[in-house]
Every structure is written in C-alpha cells, then in structure tokens.
Tab-separated table of N, CA and C in Angstrom:
chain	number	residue	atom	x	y	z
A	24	UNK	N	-159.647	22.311	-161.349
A	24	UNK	CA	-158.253	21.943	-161.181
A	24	UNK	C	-157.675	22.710	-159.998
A	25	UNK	N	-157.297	22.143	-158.888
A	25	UNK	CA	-156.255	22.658	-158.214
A	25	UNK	C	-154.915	22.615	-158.082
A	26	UNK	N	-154.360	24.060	-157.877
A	26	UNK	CA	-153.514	24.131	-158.111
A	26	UNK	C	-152.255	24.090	-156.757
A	27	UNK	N	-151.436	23.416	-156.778
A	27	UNK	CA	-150.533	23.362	-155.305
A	27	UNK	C	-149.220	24.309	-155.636
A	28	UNK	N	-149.081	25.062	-154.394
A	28	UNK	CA	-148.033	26.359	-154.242
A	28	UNK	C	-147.311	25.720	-153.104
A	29	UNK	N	-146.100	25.677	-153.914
A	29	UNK	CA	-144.519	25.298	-152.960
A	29	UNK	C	-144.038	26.757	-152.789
A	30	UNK	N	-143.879	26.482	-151.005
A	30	UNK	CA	-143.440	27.975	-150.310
A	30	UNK	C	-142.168	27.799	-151.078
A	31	UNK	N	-141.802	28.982	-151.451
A	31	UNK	CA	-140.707	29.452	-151.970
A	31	UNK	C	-139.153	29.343	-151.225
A	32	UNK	N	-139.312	29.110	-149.954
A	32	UNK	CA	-138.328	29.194	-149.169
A	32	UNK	C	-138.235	27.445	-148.668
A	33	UNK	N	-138.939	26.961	-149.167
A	33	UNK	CA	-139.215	25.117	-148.877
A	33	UNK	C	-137.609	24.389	-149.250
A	34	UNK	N	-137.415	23.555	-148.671
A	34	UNK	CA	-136.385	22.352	-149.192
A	34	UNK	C	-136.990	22.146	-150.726
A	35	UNK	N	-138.235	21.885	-150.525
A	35	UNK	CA	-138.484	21.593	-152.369
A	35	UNK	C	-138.400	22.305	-153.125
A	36	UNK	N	-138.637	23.738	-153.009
A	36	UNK	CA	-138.916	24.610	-153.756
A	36	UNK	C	-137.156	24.789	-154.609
A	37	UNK	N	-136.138	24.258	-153.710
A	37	UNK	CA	-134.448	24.291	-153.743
A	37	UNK	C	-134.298	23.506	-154.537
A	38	UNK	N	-134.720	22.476	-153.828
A	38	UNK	CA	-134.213	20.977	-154.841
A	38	UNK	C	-134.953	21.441	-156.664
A	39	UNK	N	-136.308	21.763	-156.738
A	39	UNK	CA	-136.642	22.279	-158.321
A	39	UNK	C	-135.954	23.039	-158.750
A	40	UNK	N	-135.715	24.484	-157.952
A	40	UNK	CA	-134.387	25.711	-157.979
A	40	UNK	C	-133.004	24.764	-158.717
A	41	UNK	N	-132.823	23.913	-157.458
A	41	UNK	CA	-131.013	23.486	-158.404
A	41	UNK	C	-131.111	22.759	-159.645
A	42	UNK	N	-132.380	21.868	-159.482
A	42	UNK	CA	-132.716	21.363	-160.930
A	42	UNK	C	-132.776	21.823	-162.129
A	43	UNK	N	-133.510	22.679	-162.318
A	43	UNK	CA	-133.863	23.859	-162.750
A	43	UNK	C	-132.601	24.699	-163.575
A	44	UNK	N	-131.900	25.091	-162.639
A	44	UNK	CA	-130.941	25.691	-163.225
A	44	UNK	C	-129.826	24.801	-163.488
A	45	UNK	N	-129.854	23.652	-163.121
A	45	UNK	CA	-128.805	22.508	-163.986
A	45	UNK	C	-129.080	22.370	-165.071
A	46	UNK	N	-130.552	22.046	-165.510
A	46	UNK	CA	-130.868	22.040	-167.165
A	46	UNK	C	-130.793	23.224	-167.642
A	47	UNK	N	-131.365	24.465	-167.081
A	47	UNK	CA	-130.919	25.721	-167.968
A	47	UNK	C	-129.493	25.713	-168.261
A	48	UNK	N	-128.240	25.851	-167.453
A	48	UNK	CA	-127.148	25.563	-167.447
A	48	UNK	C	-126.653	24.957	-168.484
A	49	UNK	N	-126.983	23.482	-168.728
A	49	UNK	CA	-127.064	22.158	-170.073
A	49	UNK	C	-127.087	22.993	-171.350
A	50	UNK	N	-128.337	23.419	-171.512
A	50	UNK	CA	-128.803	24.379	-172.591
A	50	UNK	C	-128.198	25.731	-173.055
A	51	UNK	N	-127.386	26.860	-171.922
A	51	UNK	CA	-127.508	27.848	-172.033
A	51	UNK	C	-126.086	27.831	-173.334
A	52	UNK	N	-126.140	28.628	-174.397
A	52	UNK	CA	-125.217	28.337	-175.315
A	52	UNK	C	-124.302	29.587	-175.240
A	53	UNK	N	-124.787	30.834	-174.724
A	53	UNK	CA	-123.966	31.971	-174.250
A	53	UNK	C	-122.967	32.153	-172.832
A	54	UNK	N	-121.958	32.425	-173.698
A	54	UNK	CA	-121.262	32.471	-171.885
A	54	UNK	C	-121.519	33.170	-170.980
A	55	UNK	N	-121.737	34.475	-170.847
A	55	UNK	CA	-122.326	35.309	-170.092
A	55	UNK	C	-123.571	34.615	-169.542
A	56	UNK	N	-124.525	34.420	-170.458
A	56	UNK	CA	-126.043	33.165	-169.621
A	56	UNK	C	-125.171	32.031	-169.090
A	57	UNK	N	-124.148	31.191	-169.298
A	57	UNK	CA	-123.881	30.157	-169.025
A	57	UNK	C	-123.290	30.610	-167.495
A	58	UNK	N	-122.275	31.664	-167.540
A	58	UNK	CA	-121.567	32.235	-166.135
A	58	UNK	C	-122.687	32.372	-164.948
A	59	UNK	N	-123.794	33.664	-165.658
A	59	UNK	CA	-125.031	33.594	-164.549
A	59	UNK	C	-125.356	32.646	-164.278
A	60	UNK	N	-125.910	31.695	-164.890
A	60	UNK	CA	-126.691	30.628	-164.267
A	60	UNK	C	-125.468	29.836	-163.528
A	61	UNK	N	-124.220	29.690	-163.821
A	61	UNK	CA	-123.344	28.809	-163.163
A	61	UNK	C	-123.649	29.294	-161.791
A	62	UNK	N	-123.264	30.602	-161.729
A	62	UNK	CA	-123.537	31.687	-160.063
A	62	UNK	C	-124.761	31.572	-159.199
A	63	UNK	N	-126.337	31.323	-160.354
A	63	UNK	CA	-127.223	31.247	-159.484
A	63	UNK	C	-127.389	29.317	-158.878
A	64	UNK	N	-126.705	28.799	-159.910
A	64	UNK	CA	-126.733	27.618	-159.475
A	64	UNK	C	-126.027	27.240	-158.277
A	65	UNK	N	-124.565	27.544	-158.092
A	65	UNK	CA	-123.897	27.793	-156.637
A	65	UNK	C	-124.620	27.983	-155.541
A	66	UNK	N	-125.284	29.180	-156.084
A	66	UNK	CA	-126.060	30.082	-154.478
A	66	UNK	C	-127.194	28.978	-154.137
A	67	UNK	N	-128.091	28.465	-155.126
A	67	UNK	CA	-129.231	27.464	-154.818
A	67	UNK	C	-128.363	26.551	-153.821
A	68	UNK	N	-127.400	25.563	-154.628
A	68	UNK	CA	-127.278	24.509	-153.872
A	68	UNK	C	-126.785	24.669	-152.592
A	69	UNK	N	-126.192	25.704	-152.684
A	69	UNK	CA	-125.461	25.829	-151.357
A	69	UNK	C	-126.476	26.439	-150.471
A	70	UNK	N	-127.310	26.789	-150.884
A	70	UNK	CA	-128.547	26.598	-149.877
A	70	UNK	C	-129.185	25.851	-149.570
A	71	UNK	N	-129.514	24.757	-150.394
A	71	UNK	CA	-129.824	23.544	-150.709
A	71	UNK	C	-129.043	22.578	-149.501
A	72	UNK	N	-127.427	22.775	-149.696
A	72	UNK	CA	-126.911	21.649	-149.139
A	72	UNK	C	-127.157	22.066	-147.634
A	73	UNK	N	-127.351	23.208	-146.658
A	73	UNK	CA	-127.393	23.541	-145.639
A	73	UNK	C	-129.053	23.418	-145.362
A	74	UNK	N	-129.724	23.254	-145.995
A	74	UNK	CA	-131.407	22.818	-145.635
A	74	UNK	C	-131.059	21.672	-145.908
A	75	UNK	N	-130.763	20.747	-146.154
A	75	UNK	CA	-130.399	18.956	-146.181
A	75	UNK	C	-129.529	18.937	-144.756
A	76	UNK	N	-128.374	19.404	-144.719
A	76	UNK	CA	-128.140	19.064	-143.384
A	76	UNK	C	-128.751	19.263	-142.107
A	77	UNK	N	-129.561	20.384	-142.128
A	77	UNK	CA	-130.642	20.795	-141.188
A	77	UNK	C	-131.896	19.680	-141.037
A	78	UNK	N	-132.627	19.442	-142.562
A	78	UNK	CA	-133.300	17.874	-142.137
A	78	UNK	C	-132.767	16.950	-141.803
A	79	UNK	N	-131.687	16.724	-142.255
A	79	UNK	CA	-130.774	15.447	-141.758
A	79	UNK	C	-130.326	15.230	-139.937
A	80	UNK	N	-130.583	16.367	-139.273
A	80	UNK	CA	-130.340	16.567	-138.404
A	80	UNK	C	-131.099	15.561	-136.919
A	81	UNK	N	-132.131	15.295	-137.007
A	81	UNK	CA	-132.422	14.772	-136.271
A	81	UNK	C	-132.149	13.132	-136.745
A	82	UNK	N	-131.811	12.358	-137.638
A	82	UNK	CA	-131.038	11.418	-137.950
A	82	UNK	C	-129.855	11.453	-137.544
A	83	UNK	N	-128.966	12.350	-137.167
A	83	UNK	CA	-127.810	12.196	-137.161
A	83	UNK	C	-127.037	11.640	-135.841
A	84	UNK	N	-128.312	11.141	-134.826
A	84	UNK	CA	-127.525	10.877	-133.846
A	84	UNK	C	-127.756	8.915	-133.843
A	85	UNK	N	-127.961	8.738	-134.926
A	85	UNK	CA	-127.556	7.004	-135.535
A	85	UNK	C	-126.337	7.125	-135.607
A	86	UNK	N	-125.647	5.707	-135.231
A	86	UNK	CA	-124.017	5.599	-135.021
A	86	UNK	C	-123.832	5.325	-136.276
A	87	UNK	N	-124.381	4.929	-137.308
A	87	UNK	CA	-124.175	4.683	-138.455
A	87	UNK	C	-123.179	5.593	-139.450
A	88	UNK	N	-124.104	6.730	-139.467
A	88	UNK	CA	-123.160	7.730	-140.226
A	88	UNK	C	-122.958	8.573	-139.346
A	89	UNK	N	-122.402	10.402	-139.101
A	89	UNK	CA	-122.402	11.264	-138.911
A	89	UNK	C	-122.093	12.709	-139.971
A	90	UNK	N	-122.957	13.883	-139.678
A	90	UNK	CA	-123.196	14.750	-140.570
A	90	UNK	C	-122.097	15.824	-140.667
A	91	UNK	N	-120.974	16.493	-141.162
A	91	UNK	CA	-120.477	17.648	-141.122
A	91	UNK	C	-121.200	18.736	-141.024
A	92	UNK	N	-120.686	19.750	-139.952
A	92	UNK	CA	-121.194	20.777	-140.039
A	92	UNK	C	-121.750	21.604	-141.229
A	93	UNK	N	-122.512	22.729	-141.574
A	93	UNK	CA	-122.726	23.299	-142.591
A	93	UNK	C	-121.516	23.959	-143.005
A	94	UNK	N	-121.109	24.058	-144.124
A	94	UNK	CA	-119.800	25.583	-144.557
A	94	UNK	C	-118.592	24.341	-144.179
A	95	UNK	N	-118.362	22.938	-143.720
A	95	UNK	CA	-117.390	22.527	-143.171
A	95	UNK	C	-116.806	21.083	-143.725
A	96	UNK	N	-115.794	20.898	-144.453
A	96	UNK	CA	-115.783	19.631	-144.670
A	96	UNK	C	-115.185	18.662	-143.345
C-alpha cells in the first residue's frame, strides 16, 4: 500500500484543514472547544481564501470576472 503525503503548506492540505475543522466545529459540544476551533477555523480559511486568490490569479485577466485583492473587499 502506498501511502500519499499532502505538503502541509499545499492549497489542499487548507481546503482538508477548513473542512476538517468545520465538522469538528458541528460536533464540538463545549464552548471553550467550540471558541478554539471557531479561531483555528478563521486562521485556516483565511489562509485558504488568499491561496485561492493566488491560484486564481493567472485566470484573472478574462474579462469575464475580476478578482479582489487579498485582505480587500
């Protein structure tokens, strides 16, 4: 059996990260666990959403749509 290792710092490794802690989140029945994970969930996506705009980046010069900066609505 082989086994495949997602670099830790990957777009995917984020997207499982925010997943991840959305269902822990679902589940967590303590507030204190529910607060943490709310916090680590923030920090993922919002890392998350700035590695999406970074791939998105070379798409973005289609007249179709255009991308907001990172941090910017």
């Amino acid at each position: 059996m082989t086994v495949k290792v997602i670099p830790s710092h990957s777009i995917k490794a984020f997207r499982y990260r925010v997943f991840c802690l959305g269902q822990d989140l679902w589940n967590a029945r303590d507030p204190i666990s529910r607060a943490n994970l709310a916090l680590q969930l923030a920090d993922a996506a919002t890392t998350l959403a700035r590695m999406e705009v970074q791939a998105a980046q070379p798409f973005s010069s289609s007249p179709s749509y255009s991308l907001p900066e990172a941090g910017h609505r």
